[in-house]
């Protein structure tokens, strides 16, 4: 076999694996759970008055004892901001111009004596020069100049119009496929109750095709109709799904990981060893296989996550990484015996294939970001993460953006203290973007490479939301946030931002051309919204607005934003769980019903 080209000089090599034949697909086990129920009965009318908020569903702020106490939101405590979120101008002590402080004219000489006409002309000219220089500095810091490659930056004001297929005034944004429905008022299409499980069960993974919403059940995958409570197909598996690719091929093929056997008490887990590809159109398991090698020895290699890039399926974990031919499951590489001090934790897929490779001891590891040839696994470029990084997550492969918690300084469980914009061709760092965990709300699961949420890359920018802060009225329930953009070339903040509006919290879901698809989690007296945000002007266009009545609102907000998957496509919005657990032994009428998924649909 022709050996792949060596890695760049002075960089640790990425060993290549051998080949092996895939095992045949597993046969028919028991069918899965999780069938849809009809929508809830006619909901109660709208509820609540501003002076007496109603009891909120789990994950929403409860009424505080004192107005100044920080509320609970999304299951996580929020700090009452002492200053505006990072990326915004501080409260000015002097007049503002375009979001930036204007220079103050010098004081009159002689303790306030009246200036002569000639001196007034000289001072006015000096002020005009300072203003011109100030605008030039603002332009450079907003990405128009060369700037530095490590920055925090400051935000500016929104401008222009966007949404739909338009293009932003700065040449960014637009080109999205999502169009405004004929009627943006949504209805709840249906709900699916959580399946009965004996213990905590991972149900991560969800996909939308033009005909179905596909979601793991128990030892199965289940496809639901887009608009009505009908199961289109069920794919039984040998065990529970334990990994699912975010990326899908153009013809709707997705990669999954699953356990080789069903869970039996008292052991409520099995090793995650089986890799397969599913046709989401037909519900057929096209192939499944497993591999041995590396630290696993003669045992099957255990995987934590799986992804797709081109014609390659790649799976990684603490036993090392392996890759397979998408068409037939033949291994492209697998962990080797000489990999004991290095292993591929996981891969980022999509337009490219990027490995996060870990070498050395646990206490002092070296974490390498390798842009790979997806067919051979040979490194095309490599970037070594700075000391203090134990894990890294791939936000995007092209352009290459990586998130990490350097020195475990984030302190909030987000897994992010900094983003790294890397040239995938050369491995050189373009910009390091510091994202203060107290001010930004993006999240990554440290031990999974492709798990980041609320961080999007497009238009040469990184888009992240701020944490919640007090709204414009300062009243309880007005908490809100914004979406900020960073230039990937300079690391500086763009002057445009997208305000969620009082009471709403913006959650970026995905890019749509040059636009962002954003979910706006609602306050207690309104329904959630889906908007398209122009990636250049940051102006929004409404695509979907959910009902505000109590029953439907409770179903929509029964999910934690940090523990749910949100998908929107063509006027349909799905919220689904990533983890379900054994029901509580005791319940009360006030308990919020728990769903595997809820579905909303706009007028078509």
Coordinates of N, CA and C in Angstrom, one line a residue, residues 273-495:
X273 N -19.6 0.4 20.5 CA -18.6 -0.2 19.6 C -19.0 -0.3 18.1
X274 N -20.3 -0.2 17.9 CA -20.8 -0.5 16.5 C -20.9 0.8 15.7
X275 N -20.4 0.8 14.5 CA -20.5 1.9 13.6 C -21.4 1.5 12.4
X276 N -22.3 2.4 12.0 CA -23.1 2.1 10.9 C -23.6 3.3 10.1
X277 N -24.1 3.1 8.9 CA -24.7 4.2 8.1 C -26.1 3.9 7.8
X278 N -27.0 4.8 8.0 CA -28.4 4.7 7.8 C -28.9 5.5 6.7
X279 N -29.8 5.0 5.8 CA -30.5 5.7 4.8 C -31.7 6.3 5.5
X280 N -31.8 7.6 5.7 CA -32.9 8.3 6.4 C -34.1 8.3 5.5
X281 N -34.0 8.1 4.2 CA -35.2 8.0 3.4 C -36.0 6.7 3.5
X282 N -35.3 5.6 3.7 CA -35.9 4.3 3.7 C -35.9 3.6 5.1
X283 N -35.0 4.1 6.0 CA -34.9 3.5 7.3 C -34.1 2.2 7.2
X284 N -33.2 2.0 6.2 CA -32.4 0.8 6.1 C -31.0 1.1 6.7
X285 N -30.5 0.1 7.4 CA -29.1 0.1 7.9 C -28.3 -0.4 6.8
X286 N -27.5 0.4 6.1 CA -26.8 0.1 4.9 C -25.6 -0.8 5.2
X287 N -24.9 -0.6 6.3 CA -23.8 -1.4 6.8 C -23.5 -1.1 8.3
X288 N -22.9 -2.0 9.0 CA -22.4 -1.8 10.3 C -21.2 -2.7 10.5
X289 N -20.3 -2.2 11.4 CA -19.0 -2.8 11.6 C -18.4 -2.4 12.9
X290 N -17.3 -3.0 13.3 CA -16.5 -2.6 14.5 C -15.1 -2.9 14.2
X291 N -14.2 -2.4 15.0 CA -12.7 -2.6 14.8 C -12.1 -2.9 16.1
X292 N -10.9 -3.5 16.0 CA -10.0 -3.8 17.2 C -8.7 -3.1 17.0
X293 N -7.9 -2.9 18.0 CA -6.6 -2.4 17.9 C -6.3 -1.3 18.9
X294 N -5.1 -0.7 18.8 CA -4.7 0.3 19.7 C -4.7 -0.1 21.2
X295 N -5.1 0.8 22.1 CA -5.2 0.4 23.5 C -6.2 -0.6 23.8
X296 N -7.2 -0.8 22.9 CA -8.2 -1.9 23.1 C -7.7 -3.3 22.9
X297 N -6.5 -3.4 22.3 CA -6.0 -4.7 22.0 C -6.8 -5.6 21.1
X298 N -7.2 -6.8 21.6 CA -8.0 -7.7 20.9 C -9.5 -7.4 21.1
X299 N -9.8 -6.4 22.0 CA -11.2 -6.1 22.2 C -11.7 -5.1 21.2
X300 N -13.0 -4.9 21.1 CA -13.5 -3.9 20.2 C -13.2 -2.5 20.7
X301 N -12.9 -1.6 19.7 CA -12.6 -0.2 20.1 C -13.9 0.4 20.5
X302 N -13.8 1.2 21.6 CA -15.0 2.0 22.0 C -14.9 3.4 21.4
X303 N -16.1 3.8 21.0 CA -16.2 5.2 20.4 C -17.1 6.1 21.2
X304 N -16.8 7.4 21.1 CA -17.6 8.4 21.8 C -18.5 9.2 20.8
X305 N -18.0 9.4 19.6 CA -18.7 10.2 18.6 C -18.3 9.8 17.2
X306 N -19.2 10.3 16.3 CA -19.0 9.9 14.9 C -19.4 11.1 14.0
X307 N -18.7 11.2 12.8 CA -19.0 12.3 11.9 C -18.8 11.9 10.5
X308 N -19.2 12.8 9.6 CA -19.1 12.5 8.1 C -18.3 13.6 7.5
X309 N -17.5 13.2 6.5 CA -16.8 14.2 5.6 C -16.6 13.6 4.2
X310 N -17.3 14.1 3.2 CA -17.2 13.5 1.9 C -17.7 12.0 1.9
X311 N -16.8 11.2 1.5 CA -17.1 9.7 1.4 C -16.5 9.0 2.6
X312 N -16.2 9.7 3.7 CA -15.6 9.1 4.9 C -16.4 9.2 6.1
X313 N -16.6 8.1 6.9 CA -17.2 8.1 8.2 C -16.0 8.0 9.2
X314 N -15.9 8.9 10.2 CA -14.9 8.9 11.1 C -15.4 8.9 12.5
X315 N -14.9 8.0 13.4 CA -15.3 7.8 14.8 C -14.1 7.9 15.7
X316 N -14.3 8.6 16.8 CA -13.2 8.8 17.7 C -13.6 8.5 19.2
X317 N -12.6 8.4 20.0 CA -12.8 8.2 21.5 C -11.5 8.0 22.2
X318 N -11.5 7.6 23.5 CA -10.3 7.4 24.2 C -9.5 6.2 23.8
X319 N -10.1 5.3 23.1 CA -9.4 4.1 22.5 C -8.7 4.5 21.2
X320 N -9.0 5.7 20.7 CA -8.4 6.1 19.4 C -9.4 6.2 18.3
X321 N -9.0 6.7 17.1 CA -9.9 6.9 16.1 C -9.8 6.0 14.9
X322 N -10.9 5.8 14.2 CA -11.0 5.0 13.0 C -11.9 5.6 12.0
X323 N -11.7 5.3 10.7 CA -12.4 5.8 9.6 C -12.8 4.7 8.7
X324 N -14.0 4.9 8.0 CA -14.6 3.9 7.1 C -15.1 4.5 5.8
X325 N -15.1 3.7 4.8 CA -15.7 4.1 3.5 C -17.2 4.2 3.7
X326 N -17.7 5.4 3.3 CA -19.2 5.6 3.5 C -20.0 4.6 2.7
X327 N -19.5 4.2 1.5 CA -20.3 3.3 0.7 C -20.4 1.9 1.2
X328 N -19.3 1.4 1.8 CA -19.4 -0.1 2.2 C -18.9 -0.4 3.5
X329 N -18.3 0.5 4.3 CA -17.9 0.3 5.6 C -16.5 -0.2 5.7
X330 N -15.8 -0.4 4.6 CA -14.4 -0.8 4.7 C -13.5 0.2 5.5
X331 N -12.7 -0.3 6.4 CA -11.9 0.6 7.2 C -10.9 1.4 6.4
X332 N -10.7 2.6 6.6 CA -9.7 3.4 6.0 C -8.5 3.5 6.9
X333 N -8.7 3.6 8.2 CA -7.6 3.5 9.2 C -8.3 3.1 10.5
X334 N -7.4 2.7 11.5 CA -7.9 2.3 12.8 C -6.7 2.5 13.8
X335 N -7.0 2.5 15.1 CA -5.9 2.7 16.1 C -4.8 1.6 15.9
X336 N -3.6 2.0 16.1 CA -2.4 1.1 16.0 C -1.8 0.9 17.4
X337 N -1.1 -0.2 17.5 CA -0.4 -0.5 18.8 C 0.6 0.5 19.2
X338 N 1.2 1.2 18.3 CA 2.2 2.2 18.6 C 1.6 3.5 18.9
X339 N 0.3 3.6 19.0 CA -0.4 4.8 19.3 C -0.7 5.0 20.8
X340 N 0.0 4.3 21.6 CA -0.4 4.2 23.0 C -0.2 5.6 23.7
X341 N 0.8 6.4 23.2 CA 0.9 7.7 23.8 C 0.2 8.8 23.0
X342 N -0.5 8.5 21.9 CA -1.2 9.4 21.1 C -2.5 8.7 20.7
X343 N -3.6 9.5 20.6 CA -4.8 8.9 20.1 C -5.7 10.1 19.6
X344 N -6.5 9.8 18.6 CA -7.5 10.7 18.0 C -8.7 10.7 18.9
X345 N -8.9 11.8 19.7 CA -10.1 11.9 20.6 C -11.4 11.9 19.8
X346 N -11.3 12.6 18.6 CA -12.5 12.7 17.8 C -12.2 13.5 16.5
X347 N -13.3 13.7 15.7 CA -13.1 14.4 14.4 C -14.2 15.4 14.2
X348 N -13.9 16.5 13.6 CA -14.9 17.4 13.0 C -15.1 17.1 11.6
X349 N -16.3 17.1 11.1 CA -16.6 16.7 9.7 C -17.2 17.9 9.0
X350 N -18.0 17.6 7.9 CA -18.5 18.6 7.1 C -17.7 18.8 5.8
X351 N -17.3 20.0 5.5 CA -16.5 20.3 4.3 C -15.1 19.8 4.4
X352 N -14.6 19.6 5.6 CA -13.3 19.0 5.8 C -13.3 18.0 6.8
X353 N -12.2 17.3 7.1 CA -12.1 16.4 8.2 C -10.9 16.8 9.1
X354 N -11.2 17.1 10.3 CA -10.2 17.6 11.2 C -10.1 16.7 12.5
X355 N -8.9 16.2 12.8 CA -8.8 15.4 14.0 C -8.2 16.2 15.2
X356 N -8.8 15.9 16.4 CA -8.2 16.5 17.6 C -7.4 15.3 18.2
X357 N -6.1 15.4 18.2 CA -5.2 14.3 18.6 C -4.5 14.7 19.9
X358 N -4.5 13.8 20.8 CA -4.0 14.0 22.2 C -2.8 13.1 22.4
X359 N -1.7 13.7 22.8 CA -0.4 13.0 23.1 C 0.1 13.3 24.5
X360 N 0.9 12.4 25.0 CA 1.6 12.7 26.3 C 0.8 12.2 27.5
X361 N 1.1 12.7 28.7 CA 0.5 12.3 29.9 C -0.8 13.0 30.1
X362 N -1.6 12.5 31.0 CA -2.9 13.1 31.4 C -2.7 14.5 31.9
X363 N -1.7 14.7 32.8 CA -1.5 15.9 33.5 C -0.9 17.0 32.6
X364 N -0.1 16.5 31.6 CA 0.6 17.5 30.7 C 0.5 17.0 29.3
X365 N -0.7 17.1 28.7 CA -0.9 16.6 27.4 C -0.5 17.6 26.3
X366 N -0.3 17.1 25.1 CA -0.2 18.0 23.9 C -1.4 17.7 23.1
X367 N -2.2 18.7 22.8 CA -3.4 18.6 21.9 C -3.1 19.2 20.6
X368 N -3.2 18.4 19.5 CA -2.9 18.8 18.2 C -4.2 18.8 17.3
X369 N -4.3 19.9 16.5 CA -5.4 20.0 15.6 C -4.8 19.7 14.2
X370 N -5.3 18.6 13.6 CA -4.8 18.1 12.3 C -5.8 18.1 11.3
X371 N -5.6 18.9 10.2 CA -6.5 18.9 9.0 C -6.0 17.7 8.2
X372 N -7.0 16.7 8.0 CA -6.6 15.4 7.4 C -7.1 15.3 5.9
X373 N -6.3 14.5 5.2 CA -6.8 13.9 4.0 C -7.9 12.9 4.3
X374 N -9.2 13.1 4.0 CA -10.2 12.2 4.5 C -10.1 10.8 3.9
X375 N -9.4 10.6 2.9 CA -9.2 9.2 2.3 C -8.1 8.4 3.0
X376 N -7.0 9.1 3.2 CA -5.8 8.4 3.8 C -5.6 8.6 5.3
X377 N -6.1 9.7 5.8 CA -5.9 10.1 7.2 C -4.6 10.9 7.3
X378 N -3.8 11.1 6.3 CA -2.6 11.8 6.4 C -2.8 13.3 6.8
X379 N -2.0 13.8 7.7 CA -2.2 15.2 8.1 C -1.8 16.2 6.9
X380 N -2.6 17.1 6.6 CA -2.3 18.1 5.6 C -1.7 19.4 6.3
X381 N -2.1 19.6 7.5 CA -1.5 20.7 8.3 C -1.8 20.4 9.7
X382 N -1.0 21.1 10.6 CA -1.2 20.8 12.0 C -0.9 22.1 12.9
X383 N -1.7 22.2 13.9 CA -1.6 23.3 14.8 C -1.5 22.7 16.3
X384 N -0.5 23.1 17.0 CA -0.4 22.7 18.4 C -1.1 23.6 19.3
X385 N -2.0 23.2 20.1 CA -2.7 24.0 21.0 C -1.8 24.5 22.1
X386 N -2.1 25.6 22.8 CA -1.2 26.1 23.8 C -1.2 25.3 25.0
X387 N -0.2 25.4 25.9 CA -0.2 24.7 27.2 C -1.4 25.0 28.0
X388 N -1.9 24.1 28.8 CA -3.1 24.3 29.5 C -4.4 23.8 28.9
X389 N -4.3 23.3 27.6 CA -5.4 22.8 26.9 C -5.4 21.3 27.0
X390 N -6.5 20.7 27.6 CA -6.6 19.2 27.7 C -7.6 18.7 26.7
X391 N -8.5 19.5 26.3 CA -9.5 19.1 25.3 C -9.7 20.2 24.3
X392 N -10.2 19.9 23.1 CA -10.5 20.9 22.2 C -11.7 20.4 21.3
X393 N -12.5 21.4 20.9 CA -13.7 21.1 20.1 C -13.7 21.8 18.8
X394 N -14.1 21.2 17.7 CA -14.1 21.7 16.4 C -15.4 22.4 16.1
X395 N -15.4 23.7 15.9 CA -16.7 24.4 15.6 C -16.9 24.4 14.1
X396 N -15.9 24.5 13.3 CA -16.0 24.5 11.9 C -14.7 23.9 11.3
X397 N -14.8 23.2 10.2 CA -13.6 22.6 9.6 C -13.1 23.5 8.4
X398 N -14.0 24.2 7.7 CA -13.6 25.1 6.6 C -14.6 26.3 6.7
X399 N -14.1 27.5 7.2 CA -12.8 27.7 7.8 C -12.6 27.0 9.1
X400 N -11.4 26.8 9.5 CA -11.1 26.0 10.7 C -11.2 26.9 11.9
X401 N -12.1 26.5 12.8 CA -12.3 27.2 14.1 C -12.4 26.2 15.2
X402 N -11.6 26.4 16.2 CA -11.6 25.4 17.3 C -11.8 26.2 18.6
X403 N -12.5 25.5 19.6 CA -12.8 26.1 20.9 C -12.1 25.3 21.9
X404 N -11.6 25.9 23.0 CA -11.0 25.2 24.1 C -11.1 26.1 25.4
X405 N -11.0 25.3 26.5 CA -10.9 26.0 27.8 C -9.4 26.0 28.2
X406 N -8.7 27.1 28.0 CA -7.3 27.1 28.2 C -7.1 27.3 29.8
X407 N -6.3 26.3 30.3 CA -6.0 26.3 31.7 C -7.3 26.2 32.6
X408 N -8.4 25.6 32.0 CA -9.6 25.4 32.8 C -10.0 26.7 33.5
X409 N -10.0 27.8 32.7 CA -10.3 29.1 33.3 C -11.7 29.6 33.0
X410 N -12.5 28.8 32.2 CA -13.9 29.3 31.9 C -14.7 29.3 33.2
X411 N -14.6 28.2 33.9 CA -15.3 28.1 35.2 C -16.8 28.0 35.3
X412 N -17.4 27.9 34.1 CA -18.9 27.8 34.1 C -19.4 26.5 33.4
X413 N -18.5 25.6 33.1 CA -18.9 24.3 32.5 C -19.2 24.5 31.0
X414 N -18.9 25.7 30.4 CA -19.1 25.8 29.0 C -18.1 25.2 28.1
X415 N -16.9 24.9 28.7 CA -15.8 24.3 27.9 C -15.1 25.3 27.0
X416 N -15.4 26.6 27.1 CA -14.8 27.6 26.2 C -14.3 28.8 27.0
X417 N -13.0 29.0 26.8 CA -12.4 30.3 27.3 C -11.9 31.1 26.1
X418 N -11.6 30.4 25.0 CA -11.1 31.0 23.8 C -11.5 30.2 22.5
X419 N -11.6 31.0 21.4 CA -11.8 30.4 20.1 C -10.5 30.6 19.3
X420 N -10.1 29.6 18.5 CA -8.9 29.7 17.7 C -9.2 29.6 16.2
X421 N -8.9 30.7 15.5 CA -9.1 30.7 14.0 C -7.8 30.3 13.4
X422 N -7.8 29.2 12.7 CA -6.6 28.5 12.2 C -6.7 28.4 10.6
X423 N -5.6 28.7 10.0 CA -5.5 28.5 8.5 C -5.4 27.0 8.3
X424 N -6.4 26.3 7.7 CA -6.4 24.9 7.6 C -5.4 24.4 6.6
X425 N -4.9 25.3 5.7 CA -3.9 24.9 4.7 C -2.5 24.8 5.3
X426 N -2.2 25.8 6.2 CA -0.9 25.9 6.7 C -0.7 25.5 8.1
X427 N -1.8 25.5 8.9 CA -1.8 25.2 10.3 C -1.4 26.4 11.1
X428 N -1.3 27.6 10.6 CA -0.9 28.8 11.3 C -2.2 29.4 11.9
X429 N -1.9 30.0 13.1 CA -3.0 30.7 13.8 C -3.3 32.0 13.2
X430 N -4.5 32.3 12.8 CA -4.9 33.6 12.3 C -5.3 34.5 13.4
X431 N -6.1 34.1 14.3 CA -6.6 34.9 15.4 C -7.0 34.1 16.6
X432 N -6.7 34.6 17.8 CA -7.2 34.0 19.0 C -8.3 34.9 19.6
X433 N -9.5 34.4 19.8 CA -10.6 35.2 20.3 C -11.0 34.8 21.7
X434 N -10.7 35.7 22.6 CA -11.1 35.4 24.0 C -12.6 35.6 24.2
X435 N -13.2 34.6 24.7 CA -14.7 34.7 24.9 C -15.0 34.5 26.4
X436 N -15.0 35.6 27.1 CA -15.3 35.5 28.6 C -16.5 34.7 28.9
X437 N -16.4 33.7 29.7 CA -17.5 32.8 30.0 C -18.6 33.5 30.7
X438 N -18.3 34.6 31.4 CA -19.4 35.3 32.1 C -20.2 36.2 31.1
X439 N -19.7 36.3 29.9 CA -20.3 37.2 28.9 C -20.9 36.5 27.7
X440 N -20.4 35.3 27.4 CA -20.8 34.6 26.2 C -21.4 33.3 26.5
X441 N -22.4 32.8 25.7 CA -23.3 31.7 26.1 C -23.0 30.4 25.2
X442 N -22.1 30.4 24.3 CA -21.8 29.2 23.5 C -21.3 28.1 24.5
X443 N -21.5 26.9 24.1 CA -21.1 25.8 25.0 C -20.5 24.6 24.1
X444 N -19.5 23.9 24.7 CA -19.0 22.7 24.1 C -18.8 21.7 25.2
X445 N -19.0 20.4 24.9 CA -18.8 19.3 25.8 C -17.3 19.0 25.7
X446 N -16.6 19.1 26.8 CA -15.1 19.1 26.7 C -14.6 17.7 26.1
X447 N -15.2 16.6 26.5 CA -14.7 15.3 26.0 C -15.2 14.9 24.6
X448 N -16.0 15.8 24.0 CA -16.5 15.4 22.6 C -16.0 16.5 21.7
X449 N -15.5 16.1 20.6 CA -14.9 17.1 19.6 C -15.9 17.9 18.8
X450 N -17.0 17.2 18.4 CA -18.0 17.9 17.6 C -19.3 18.1 18.4
X451 N -19.3 18.8 19.4 CA -20.4 18.9 20.3 C -20.9 20.4 20.6
X452 N -20.2 21.4 20.0 CA -20.5 22.8 20.3 C -21.8 23.2 19.9
X453 N -22.5 24.0 20.7 CA -23.8 24.6 20.3 C -23.7 26.1 20.5
X454 N -24.6 26.8 19.8 CA -24.7 28.3 19.9 C -23.4 29.0 19.4
X455 N -22.6 28.4 18.6 CA -21.5 29.0 18.0 C -21.5 28.7 16.5
X456 N -21.6 29.7 15.6 CA -21.8 29.4 14.2 C -20.6 30.1 13.4
X457 N -20.2 29.6 12.3 CA -19.2 30.2 11.5 C -19.7 30.3 10.1
X458 N -19.6 31.5 9.5 CA -20.0 31.9 8.2 C -19.6 33.3 7.8
X459 N -19.5 33.6 6.6 CA -19.2 35.0 6.1 C -17.8 35.5 6.7
X460 N -16.9 34.5 7.0 CA -15.6 34.9 7.5 C -15.7 35.4 9.0
X461 N -16.8 35.0 9.6 CA -17.1 35.5 11.0 C -17.5 34.3 11.9
X462 N -17.3 34.5 13.2 CA -17.7 33.6 14.2 C -18.9 34.4 15.0
X463 N -20.0 33.7 15.0 CA -21.2 34.3 15.7 C -21.5 33.6 17.0
X464 N -21.6 34.3 18.1 CA -21.9 33.8 19.4 C -22.9 34.7 20.1
X465 N -23.8 34.1 21.0 CA -24.7 34.9 21.7 C -24.0 35.3 23.1
X466 N -24.5 36.4 23.6 CA -24.1 36.8 24.9 C -24.9 36.1 26.0
X467 N -24.5 36.1 27.2 CA -25.3 35.6 28.3 C -26.5 36.6 28.5
X468 N -27.5 36.1 29.2 CA -28.6 37.0 29.5 C -28.2 38.1 30.4
X469 N -28.9 39.3 30.2 CA -28.7 40.4 31.1 C -30.0 41.2 31.2
X470 N -30.0 42.1 32.0 CA -31.2 42.9 32.2 C -31.7 43.6 30.9
X471 N -33.0 43.6 30.7 CA -33.5 44.2 29.5 C -33.6 45.7 29.7
X472 N -34.2 46.3 28.6 CA -34.2 47.8 28.6 C -35.1 48.4 29.7
X473 N -36.1 47.7 30.1 CA -37.0 48.2 31.2 C -36.5 48.0 32.6
X474 N -35.5 47.0 32.7 CA -35.0 46.7 34.0 C -35.9 45.9 34.9
X475 N -37.1 45.5 34.3 CA -38.1 44.7 35.1 C -37.8 43.2 35.1
X476 N -38.3 42.6 36.1 CA -38.2 41.1 36.1 C -38.9 40.5 34.9
X477 N -38.3 39.6 34.3 CA -38.8 38.9 33.1 C -38.4 39.6 31.8
X478 N -37.7 40.7 31.8 CA -37.2 41.4 30.6 C -35.8 40.9 30.2
X479 N -35.2 39.9 30.9 CA -33.9 39.5 30.5 C -33.8 39.2 29.1
X480 N -32.6 39.5 28.5 CA -32.4 39.4 27.0 C -31.0 39.1 26.7
X481 N -30.6 39.0 25.5 CA -29.2 38.9 25.0 C -29.1 39.4 23.6
X482 N -27.9 39.3 23.1 CA -27.6 39.6 21.7 C -26.7 38.6 21.1
X483 N -26.6 38.6 19.7 CA -25.6 37.8 19.0 C -24.5 38.7 18.5
X484 N -23.3 38.4 18.8 CA -22.1 39.2 18.4 C -21.3 38.4 17.3
X485 N -20.7 39.2 16.4 CA -19.9 38.6 15.4 C -18.4 39.0 15.6
X486 N -17.5 38.0 15.4 CA -16.1 38.2 15.4 C -15.5 38.0 14.0
X487 N -14.6 38.8 13.6 CA -13.9 38.6 12.3 C -12.8 37.5 12.5
X488 N -12.9 36.5 11.7 CA -11.9 35.4 11.8 C -10.5 35.7 11.4
X489 N -10.3 36.8 10.7 CA -9.0 37.2 10.3 C -8.3 38.0 11.3
X490 N -9.0 38.8 12.0 CA -8.4 39.7 13.0 C -8.8 39.4 14.4
X491 N -9.9 38.7 14.6 CA -10.4 38.4 16.0 C -11.2 39.5 16.6
X492 N -11.3 40.6 15.8 CA -12.0 41.8 16.4 C -13.6 41.6 16.2
X493 N -14.3 42.3 17.1 CA -15.8 42.2 17.0 C -16.2 43.1 15.8
X494 N -17.3 42.7 15.1 CA -17.9 43.5 14.1 C -18.8 44.5 14.7
X495 N -19.0 45.6 14.0 CA -19.8 46.7 14.7 C -21.3 46.3 14.7

